[in-house]
GROMACS .gro file of C-alpha atoms in nm:
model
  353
    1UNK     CA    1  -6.973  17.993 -12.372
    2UNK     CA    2  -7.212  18.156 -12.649
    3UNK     CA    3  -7.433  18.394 -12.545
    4UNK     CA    4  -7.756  18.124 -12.549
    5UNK     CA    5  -7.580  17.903 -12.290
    6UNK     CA    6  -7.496  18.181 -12.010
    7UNK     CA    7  -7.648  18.104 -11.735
    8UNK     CA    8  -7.766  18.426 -11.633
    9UNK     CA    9  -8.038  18.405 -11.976
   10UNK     CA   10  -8.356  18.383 -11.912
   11UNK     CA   11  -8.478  18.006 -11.995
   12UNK     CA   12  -8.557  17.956 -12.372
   13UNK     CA   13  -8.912  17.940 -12.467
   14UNK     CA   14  -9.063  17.850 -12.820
   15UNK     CA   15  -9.360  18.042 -13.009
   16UNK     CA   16  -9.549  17.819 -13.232
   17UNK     CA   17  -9.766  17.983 -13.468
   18UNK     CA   18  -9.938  17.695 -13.663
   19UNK     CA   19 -10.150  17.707 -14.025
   20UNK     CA   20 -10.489  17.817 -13.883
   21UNK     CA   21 -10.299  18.110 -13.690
   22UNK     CA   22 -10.290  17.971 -13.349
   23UNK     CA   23 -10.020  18.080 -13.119
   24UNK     CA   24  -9.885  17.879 -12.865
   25UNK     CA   25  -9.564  17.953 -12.625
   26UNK     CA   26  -9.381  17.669 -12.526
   27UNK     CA   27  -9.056  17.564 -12.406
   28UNK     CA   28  -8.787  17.542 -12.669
   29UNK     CA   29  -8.768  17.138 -12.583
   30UNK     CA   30  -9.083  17.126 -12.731
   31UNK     CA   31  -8.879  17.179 -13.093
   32UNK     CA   32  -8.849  16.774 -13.062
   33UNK     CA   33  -9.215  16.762 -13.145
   34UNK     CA   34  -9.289  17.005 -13.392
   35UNK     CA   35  -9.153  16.848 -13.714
   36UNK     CA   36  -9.311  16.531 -13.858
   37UNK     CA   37  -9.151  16.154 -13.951
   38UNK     CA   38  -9.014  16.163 -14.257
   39UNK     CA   39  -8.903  16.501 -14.273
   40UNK     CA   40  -8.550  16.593 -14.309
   41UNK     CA   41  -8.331  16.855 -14.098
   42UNK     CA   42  -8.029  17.007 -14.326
   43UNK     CA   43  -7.761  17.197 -14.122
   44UNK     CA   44  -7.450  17.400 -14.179
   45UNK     CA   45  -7.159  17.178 -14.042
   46UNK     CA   46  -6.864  17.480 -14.088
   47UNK     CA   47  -6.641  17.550 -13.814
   48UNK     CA   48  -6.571  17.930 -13.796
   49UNK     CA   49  -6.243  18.082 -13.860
   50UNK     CA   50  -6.068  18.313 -13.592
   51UNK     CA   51  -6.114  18.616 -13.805
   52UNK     CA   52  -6.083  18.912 -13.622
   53UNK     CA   53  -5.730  19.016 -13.610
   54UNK     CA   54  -5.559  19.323 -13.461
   55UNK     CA   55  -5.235  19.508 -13.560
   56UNK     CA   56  -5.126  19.793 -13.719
   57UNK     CA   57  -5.066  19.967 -14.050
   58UNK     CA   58  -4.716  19.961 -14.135
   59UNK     CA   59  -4.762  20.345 -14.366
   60UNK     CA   60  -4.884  20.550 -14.059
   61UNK     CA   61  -4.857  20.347 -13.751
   62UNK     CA   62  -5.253  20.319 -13.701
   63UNK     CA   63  -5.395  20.049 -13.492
   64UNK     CA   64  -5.660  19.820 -13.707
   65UNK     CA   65  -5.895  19.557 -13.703
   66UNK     CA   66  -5.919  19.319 -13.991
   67UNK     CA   67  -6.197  19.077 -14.023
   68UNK     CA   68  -6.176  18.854 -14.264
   69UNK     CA   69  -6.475  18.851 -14.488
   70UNK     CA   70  -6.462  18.654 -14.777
   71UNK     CA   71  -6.230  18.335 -14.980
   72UNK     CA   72  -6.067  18.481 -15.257
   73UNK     CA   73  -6.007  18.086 -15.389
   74UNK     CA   74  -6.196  17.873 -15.122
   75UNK     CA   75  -5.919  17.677 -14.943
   76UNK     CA   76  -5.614  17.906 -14.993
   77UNK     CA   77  -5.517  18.074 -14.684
   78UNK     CA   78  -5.328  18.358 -14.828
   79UNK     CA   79  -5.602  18.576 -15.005
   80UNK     CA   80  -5.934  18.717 -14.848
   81UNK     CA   81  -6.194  18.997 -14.889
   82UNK     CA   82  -6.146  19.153 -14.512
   83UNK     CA   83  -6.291  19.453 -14.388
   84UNK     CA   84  -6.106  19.688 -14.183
   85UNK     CA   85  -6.155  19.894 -13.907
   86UNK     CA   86  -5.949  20.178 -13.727
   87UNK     CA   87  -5.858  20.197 -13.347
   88UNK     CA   88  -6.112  19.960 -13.093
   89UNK     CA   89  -6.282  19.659 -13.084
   90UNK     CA   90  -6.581  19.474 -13.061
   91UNK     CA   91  -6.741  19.645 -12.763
   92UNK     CA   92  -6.783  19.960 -12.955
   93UNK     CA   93  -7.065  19.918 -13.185
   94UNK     CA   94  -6.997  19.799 -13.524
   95UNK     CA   95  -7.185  20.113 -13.728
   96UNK     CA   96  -6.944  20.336 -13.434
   97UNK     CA   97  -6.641  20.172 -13.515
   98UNK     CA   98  -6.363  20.440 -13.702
   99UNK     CA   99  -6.223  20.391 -14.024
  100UNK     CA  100  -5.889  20.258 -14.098
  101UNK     CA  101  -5.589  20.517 -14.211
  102UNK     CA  102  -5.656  20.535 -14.602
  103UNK     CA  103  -5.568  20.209 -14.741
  104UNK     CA  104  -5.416  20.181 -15.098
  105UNK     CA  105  -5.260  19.867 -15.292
  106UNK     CA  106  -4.913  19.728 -15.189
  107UNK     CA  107  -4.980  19.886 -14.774
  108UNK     CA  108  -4.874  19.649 -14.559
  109UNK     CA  109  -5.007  19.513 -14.249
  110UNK     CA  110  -4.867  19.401 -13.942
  111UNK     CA  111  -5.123  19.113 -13.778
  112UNK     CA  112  -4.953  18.969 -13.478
  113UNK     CA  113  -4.708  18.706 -13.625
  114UNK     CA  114  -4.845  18.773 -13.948
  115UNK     CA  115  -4.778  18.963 -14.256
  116UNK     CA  116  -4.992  19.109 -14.502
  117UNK     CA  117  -5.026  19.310 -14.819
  118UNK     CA  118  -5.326  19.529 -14.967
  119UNK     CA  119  -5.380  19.392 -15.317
  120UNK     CA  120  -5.634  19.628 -15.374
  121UNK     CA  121  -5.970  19.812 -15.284
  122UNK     CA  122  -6.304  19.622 -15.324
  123UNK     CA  123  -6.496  19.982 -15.430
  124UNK     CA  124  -6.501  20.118 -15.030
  125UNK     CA  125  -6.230  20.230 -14.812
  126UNK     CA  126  -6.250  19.958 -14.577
  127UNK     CA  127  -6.332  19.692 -14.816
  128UNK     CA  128  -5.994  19.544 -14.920
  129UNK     CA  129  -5.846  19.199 -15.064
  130UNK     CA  130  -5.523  19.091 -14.873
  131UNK     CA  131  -5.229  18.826 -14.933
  132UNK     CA  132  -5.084  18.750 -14.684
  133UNK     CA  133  -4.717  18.666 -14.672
  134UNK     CA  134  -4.583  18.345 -14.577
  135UNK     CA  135  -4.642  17.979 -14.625
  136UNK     CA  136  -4.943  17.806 -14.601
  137UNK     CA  137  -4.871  17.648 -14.274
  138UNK     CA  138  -4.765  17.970 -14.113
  139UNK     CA  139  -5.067  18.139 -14.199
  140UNK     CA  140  -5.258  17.861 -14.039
  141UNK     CA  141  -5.084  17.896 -13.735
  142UNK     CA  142  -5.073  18.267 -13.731
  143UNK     CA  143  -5.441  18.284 -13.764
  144UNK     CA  144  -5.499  18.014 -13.517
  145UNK     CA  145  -5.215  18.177 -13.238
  146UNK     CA  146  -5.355  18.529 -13.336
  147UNK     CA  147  -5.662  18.565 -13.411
  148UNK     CA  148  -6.024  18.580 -13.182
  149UNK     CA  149  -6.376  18.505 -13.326
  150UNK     CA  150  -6.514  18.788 -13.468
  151UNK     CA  151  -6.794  18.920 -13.240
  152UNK     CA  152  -6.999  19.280 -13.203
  153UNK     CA  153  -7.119  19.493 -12.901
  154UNK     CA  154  -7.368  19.320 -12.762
  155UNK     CA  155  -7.175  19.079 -12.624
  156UNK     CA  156  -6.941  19.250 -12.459
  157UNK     CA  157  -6.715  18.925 -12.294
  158UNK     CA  158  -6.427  18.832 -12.510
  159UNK     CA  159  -6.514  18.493 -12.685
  160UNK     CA  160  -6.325  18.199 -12.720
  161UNK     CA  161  -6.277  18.008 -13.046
  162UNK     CA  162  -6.520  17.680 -12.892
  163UNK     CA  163  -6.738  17.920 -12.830
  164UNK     CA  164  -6.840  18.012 -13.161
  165UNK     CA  165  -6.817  17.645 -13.268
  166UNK     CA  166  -7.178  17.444 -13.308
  167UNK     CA  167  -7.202  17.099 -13.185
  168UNK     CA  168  -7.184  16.953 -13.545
  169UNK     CA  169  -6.903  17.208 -13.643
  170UNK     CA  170  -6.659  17.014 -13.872
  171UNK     CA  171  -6.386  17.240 -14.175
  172UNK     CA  172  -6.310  17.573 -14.036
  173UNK     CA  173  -6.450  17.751 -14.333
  174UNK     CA  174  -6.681  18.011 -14.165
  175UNK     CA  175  -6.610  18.380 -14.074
  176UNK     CA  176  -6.935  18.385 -13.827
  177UNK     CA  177  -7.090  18.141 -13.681
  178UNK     CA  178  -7.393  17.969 -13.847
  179UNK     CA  179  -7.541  18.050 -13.532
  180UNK     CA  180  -7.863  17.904 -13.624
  181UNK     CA  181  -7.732  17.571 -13.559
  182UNK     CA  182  -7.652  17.640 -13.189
  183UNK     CA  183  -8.014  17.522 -13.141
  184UNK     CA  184  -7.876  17.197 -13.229
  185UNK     CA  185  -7.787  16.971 -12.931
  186UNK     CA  186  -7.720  16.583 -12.929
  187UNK     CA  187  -8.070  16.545 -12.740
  188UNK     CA  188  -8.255  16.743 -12.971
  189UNK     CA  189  -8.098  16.539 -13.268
  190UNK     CA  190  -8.146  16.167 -13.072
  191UNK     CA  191  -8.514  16.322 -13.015
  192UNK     CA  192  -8.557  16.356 -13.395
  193UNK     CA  193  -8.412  16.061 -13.461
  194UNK     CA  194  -8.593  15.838 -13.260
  195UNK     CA  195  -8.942  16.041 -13.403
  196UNK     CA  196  -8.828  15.927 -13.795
  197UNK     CA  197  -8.638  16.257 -13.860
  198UNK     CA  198  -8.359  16.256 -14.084
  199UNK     CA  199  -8.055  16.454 -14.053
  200UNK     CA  200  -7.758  16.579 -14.290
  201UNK     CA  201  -7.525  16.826 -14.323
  202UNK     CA  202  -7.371  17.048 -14.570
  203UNK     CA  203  -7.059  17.268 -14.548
  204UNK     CA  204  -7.149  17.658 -14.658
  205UNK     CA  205  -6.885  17.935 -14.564
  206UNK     CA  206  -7.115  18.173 -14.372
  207UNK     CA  207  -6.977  18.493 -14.419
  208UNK     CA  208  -6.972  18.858 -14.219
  209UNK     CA  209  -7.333  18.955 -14.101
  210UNK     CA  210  -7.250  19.322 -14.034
  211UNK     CA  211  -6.987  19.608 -14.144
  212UNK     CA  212  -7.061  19.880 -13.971
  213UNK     CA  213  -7.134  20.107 -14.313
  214UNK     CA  214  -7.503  20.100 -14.470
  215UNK     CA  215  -7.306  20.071 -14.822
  216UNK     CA  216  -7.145  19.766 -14.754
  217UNK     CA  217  -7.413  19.602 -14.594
  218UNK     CA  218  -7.625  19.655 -14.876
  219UNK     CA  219  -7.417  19.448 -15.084
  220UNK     CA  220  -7.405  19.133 -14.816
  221UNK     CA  221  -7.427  18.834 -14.831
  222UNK     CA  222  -7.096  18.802 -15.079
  223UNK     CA  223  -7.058  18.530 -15.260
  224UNK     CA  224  -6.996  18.221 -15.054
  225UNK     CA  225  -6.856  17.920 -15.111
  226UNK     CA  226  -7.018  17.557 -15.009
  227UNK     CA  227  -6.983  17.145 -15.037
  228UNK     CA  228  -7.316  16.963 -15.052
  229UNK     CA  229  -7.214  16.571 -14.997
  230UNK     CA  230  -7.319  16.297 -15.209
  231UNK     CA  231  -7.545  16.158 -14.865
  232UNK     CA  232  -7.691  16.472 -14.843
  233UNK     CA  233  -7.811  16.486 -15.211
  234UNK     CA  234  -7.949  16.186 -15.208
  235UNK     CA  235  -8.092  16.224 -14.875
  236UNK     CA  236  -8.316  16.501 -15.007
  237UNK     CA  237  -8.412  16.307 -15.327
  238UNK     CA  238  -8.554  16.063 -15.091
  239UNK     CA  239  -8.722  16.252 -14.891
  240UNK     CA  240  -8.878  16.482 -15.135
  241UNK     CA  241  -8.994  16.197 -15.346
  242UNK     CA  242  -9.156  16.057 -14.969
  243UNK     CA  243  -9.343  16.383 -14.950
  244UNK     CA  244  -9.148  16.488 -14.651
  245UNK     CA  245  -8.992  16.842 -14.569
  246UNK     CA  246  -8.674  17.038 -14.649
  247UNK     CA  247  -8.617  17.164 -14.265
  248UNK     CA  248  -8.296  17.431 -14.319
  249UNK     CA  249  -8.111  17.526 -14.032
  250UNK     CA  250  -8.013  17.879 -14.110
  251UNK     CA  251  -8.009  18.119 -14.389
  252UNK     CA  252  -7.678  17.971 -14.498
  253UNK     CA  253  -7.795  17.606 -14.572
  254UNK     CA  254  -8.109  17.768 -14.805
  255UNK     CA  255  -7.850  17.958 -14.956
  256UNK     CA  256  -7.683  17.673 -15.053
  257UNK     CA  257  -7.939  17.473 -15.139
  258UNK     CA  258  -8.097  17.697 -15.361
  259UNK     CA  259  -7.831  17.759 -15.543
  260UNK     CA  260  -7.701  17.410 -15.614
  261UNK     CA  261  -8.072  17.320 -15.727
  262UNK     CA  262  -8.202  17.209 -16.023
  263UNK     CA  263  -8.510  17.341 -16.187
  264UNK     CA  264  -8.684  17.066 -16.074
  265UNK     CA  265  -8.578  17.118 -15.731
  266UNK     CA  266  -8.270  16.850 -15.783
  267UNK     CA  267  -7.986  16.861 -15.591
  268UNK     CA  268  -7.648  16.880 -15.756
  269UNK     CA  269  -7.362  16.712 -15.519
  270UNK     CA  270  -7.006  16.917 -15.496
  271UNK     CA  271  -6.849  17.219 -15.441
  272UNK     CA  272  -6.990  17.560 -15.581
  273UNK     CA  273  -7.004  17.891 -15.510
  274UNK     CA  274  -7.363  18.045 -15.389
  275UNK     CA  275  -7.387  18.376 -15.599
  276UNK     CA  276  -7.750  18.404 -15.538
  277UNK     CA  277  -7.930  18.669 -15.337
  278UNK     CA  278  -8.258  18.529 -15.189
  279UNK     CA  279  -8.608  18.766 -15.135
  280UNK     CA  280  -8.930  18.822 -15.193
  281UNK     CA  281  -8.894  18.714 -15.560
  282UNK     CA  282  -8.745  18.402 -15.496
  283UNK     CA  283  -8.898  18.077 -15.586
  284UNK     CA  284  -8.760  17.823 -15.341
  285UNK     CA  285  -8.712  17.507 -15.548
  286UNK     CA  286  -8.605  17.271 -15.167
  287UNK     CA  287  -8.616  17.439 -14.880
  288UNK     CA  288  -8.989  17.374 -14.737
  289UNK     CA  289  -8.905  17.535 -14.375
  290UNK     CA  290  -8.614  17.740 -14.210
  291UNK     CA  291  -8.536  17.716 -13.831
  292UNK     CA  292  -8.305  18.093 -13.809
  293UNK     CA  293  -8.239  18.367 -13.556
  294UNK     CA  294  -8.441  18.666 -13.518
  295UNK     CA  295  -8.317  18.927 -13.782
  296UNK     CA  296  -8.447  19.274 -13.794
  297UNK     CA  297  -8.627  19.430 -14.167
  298UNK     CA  298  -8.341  19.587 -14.415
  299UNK     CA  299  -8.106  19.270 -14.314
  300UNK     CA  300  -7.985  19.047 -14.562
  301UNK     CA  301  -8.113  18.760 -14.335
  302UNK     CA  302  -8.447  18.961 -14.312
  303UNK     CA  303  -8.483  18.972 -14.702
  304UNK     CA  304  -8.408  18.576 -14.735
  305UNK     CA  305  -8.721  18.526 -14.514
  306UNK     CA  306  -8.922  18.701 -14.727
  307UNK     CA  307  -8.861  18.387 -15.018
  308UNK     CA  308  -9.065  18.212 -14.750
  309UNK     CA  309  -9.348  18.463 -14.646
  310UNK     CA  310  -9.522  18.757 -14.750
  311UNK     CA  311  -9.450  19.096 -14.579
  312UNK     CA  312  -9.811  19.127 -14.463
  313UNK     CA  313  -9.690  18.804 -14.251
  314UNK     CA  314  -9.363  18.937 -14.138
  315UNK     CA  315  -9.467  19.264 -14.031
  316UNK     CA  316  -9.757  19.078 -13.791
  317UNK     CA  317  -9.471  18.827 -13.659
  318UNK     CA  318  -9.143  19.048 -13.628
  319UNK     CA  319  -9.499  19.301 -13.385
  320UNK     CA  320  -9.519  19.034 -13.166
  321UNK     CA  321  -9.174  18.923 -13.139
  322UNK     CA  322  -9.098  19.259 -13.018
  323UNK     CA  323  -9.408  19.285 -12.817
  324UNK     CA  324  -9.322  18.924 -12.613
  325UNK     CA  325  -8.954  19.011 -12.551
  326UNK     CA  326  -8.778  18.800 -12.814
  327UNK     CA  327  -8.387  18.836 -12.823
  328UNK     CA  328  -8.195  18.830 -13.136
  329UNK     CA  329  -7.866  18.789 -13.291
  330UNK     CA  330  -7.715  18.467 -13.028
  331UNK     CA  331  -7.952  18.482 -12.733
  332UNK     CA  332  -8.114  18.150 -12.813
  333UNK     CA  333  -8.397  18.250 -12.963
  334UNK     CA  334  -8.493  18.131 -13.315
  335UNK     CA  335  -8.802  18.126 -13.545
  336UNK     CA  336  -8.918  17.833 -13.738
  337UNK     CA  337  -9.066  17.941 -14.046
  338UNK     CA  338  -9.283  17.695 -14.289
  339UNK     CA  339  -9.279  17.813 -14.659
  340UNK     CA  340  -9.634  17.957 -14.740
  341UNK     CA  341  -9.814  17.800 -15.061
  342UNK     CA  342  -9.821  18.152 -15.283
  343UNK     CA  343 -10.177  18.045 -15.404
  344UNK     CA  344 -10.361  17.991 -15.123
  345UNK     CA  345 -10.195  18.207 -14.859
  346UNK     CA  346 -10.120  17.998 -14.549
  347UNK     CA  347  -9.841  17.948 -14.292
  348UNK     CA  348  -9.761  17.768 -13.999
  349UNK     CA  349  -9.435  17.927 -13.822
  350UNK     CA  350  -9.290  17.871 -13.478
  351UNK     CA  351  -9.043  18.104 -13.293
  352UNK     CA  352  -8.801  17.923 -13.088
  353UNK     CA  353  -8.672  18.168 -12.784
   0.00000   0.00000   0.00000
């Protein structure tokens, strides 16, 4: 169960702040209304790996935590960025977490049933790229037997592999969730349906949110790989030539989306790999609106928003999220956030919580 579904949560409400600045708080059902016919709602389908695995380091004995971070080669099992941790696990906070015995190239590691090697250091101690050993199908099944989702302090109950999964969650490609799509339920998506919204999907490998280490996390998101379908290309021609709205579900689907656009704001279909970093600079060629989670200023997530609204904005939203309560990270509350026109200056937003 993911943290938005306990029971014990307080009952999701949604904060609509339109164009003219008016502020409404509503029910999160009330999402079904606040898009328009003909608009079209883009969501990260990836399942999420079970990344987090425990073991030790064969050179000095030390107990670790590896999270797997990053494809080396999207698809191939054997080679990932990971980031790794010393003794504990997720209920100590991420930034309080030890650091691993010193790590050099050819250490191995000892993951459960699984093997693996250090190929080298990624320019920080507990930023390494690891093969591991085996065949492909072993892997699979080591990681699957092994591993848990990978999950931070505050919530402290162990998590299940289903529980990180999103209703729509297809290729296990993901090291987090893209939790933004837990908003996503077959009502909510029948609702839009039956109002003239479209739907489609694209596959983006949503990556680690946090390390632990200010250096590191400066230098998220890493580069991620994604498949945009032939549908879903076409799907946004369509509705962009209709004069409806790019609705993104989560900083991972504009990610995508930006980068596999065109200057003209075409989509190109296929696999790539989403280099980009997305901020205040940014001139978003599709994405017209982004439903996301509540991230804090200096996050990655944070800066993406920023592509969409001024600071000026921000600051006066992120006040009186904080001021009505809003939870973040997977408490079920998210923010709906309309690109503003540059020129003239206005907005409409609406936090979902």
């Amino acid at each position: 169960m993911i943290a938005a579904d306990c029971p014990d949560r307080p009952a999701a409400r949604l904060c609509a702040v339109d164009a003219d600045g008016r502020t409404r708080h509503l029910p999160r059902a009330a999402l079904a209304t606040l898009l328009s016919p003909g608009d079209l709602v883009v969501a990260n389908d990836a399942a999420t790996l079970p990344a987090s695995l425990s073991g030790l380091h064969a050179a000095s004995g030390g107990p670790i935590e590896v999270r797997l971070a990053g494809w080396v080669a999207p698809g191939d099992p054997t080679r990932f960025a990971a980031i790794v941790f010393g003794a504990g696990d997720h209920r100590i906070r991420t930034e309080d977490r030890p650091a691993p015995p010193s790590l050099s190239a050819g250490d191995h590691l000892s993951l459960g049933p699984l093997n693996a090697v250090v190929e080298r250091r990624l320019g920080h101690p507990r930023l390494v790229r690891l093969r591991f050993l085996g065949r492909r199908e072993d892997i699979l099944a080591g990681l699957a037997r092994h591993g848990r989702p990978i999950q931070y302090a505050h919530v402290p109950e162990p998590l299940a592999l289903w529980d990180v999964w999103t209703c729509i969650a297809a290729a296990p490609v993901a090291f987090e969730p893209p939790s933004a799509g837990f908003v996503l339920d077959w009502t909510l998506l029948a609702a839009w349906r039956r109002r003239g919204i479209d739907f489609a999907t694209l596959t983006h490998a949503a990556g680690i949110s946090s390390t632990g280490d200010p250096a590191l996390d400066r230098r998220l998101p890493f580069d991620e790989p994604y498949r945009i379908p032939e549908r879903t290309a076409a799907a946004i021609a369509r509705t962009k030539a209709k004069g409806g709205r790019i609705v993104a579900i989560g900083t991972t689907v504009v990610r995508a989306l930006e980068a596999a656009a065109e200057a003209d704001g075409t989509i190109r279909a296929g696999d790539g790999i989403a280099t980009n970093r997305i901020g205040p600079g940014t001139r978003l060629r599709v994405a017209d609106a982004i439903l996301t989670g509540m991230h804090q200023p200096g996050e990655s997530h944070f800066e993406l928003l920023r592509a969409f609204a001024p600071d000026k904005v921000l600051d006066g939203l992120s006040a009186a999220l904080a001021t009505e309560g809003y939870r973040g990270h997977e408490f079920g509350d998210v923010m709906l956030l309309e690109r503003q026109a540059r020129e003239a200056g206005s907005i409409a937003t609406a936090c979902v919580a």
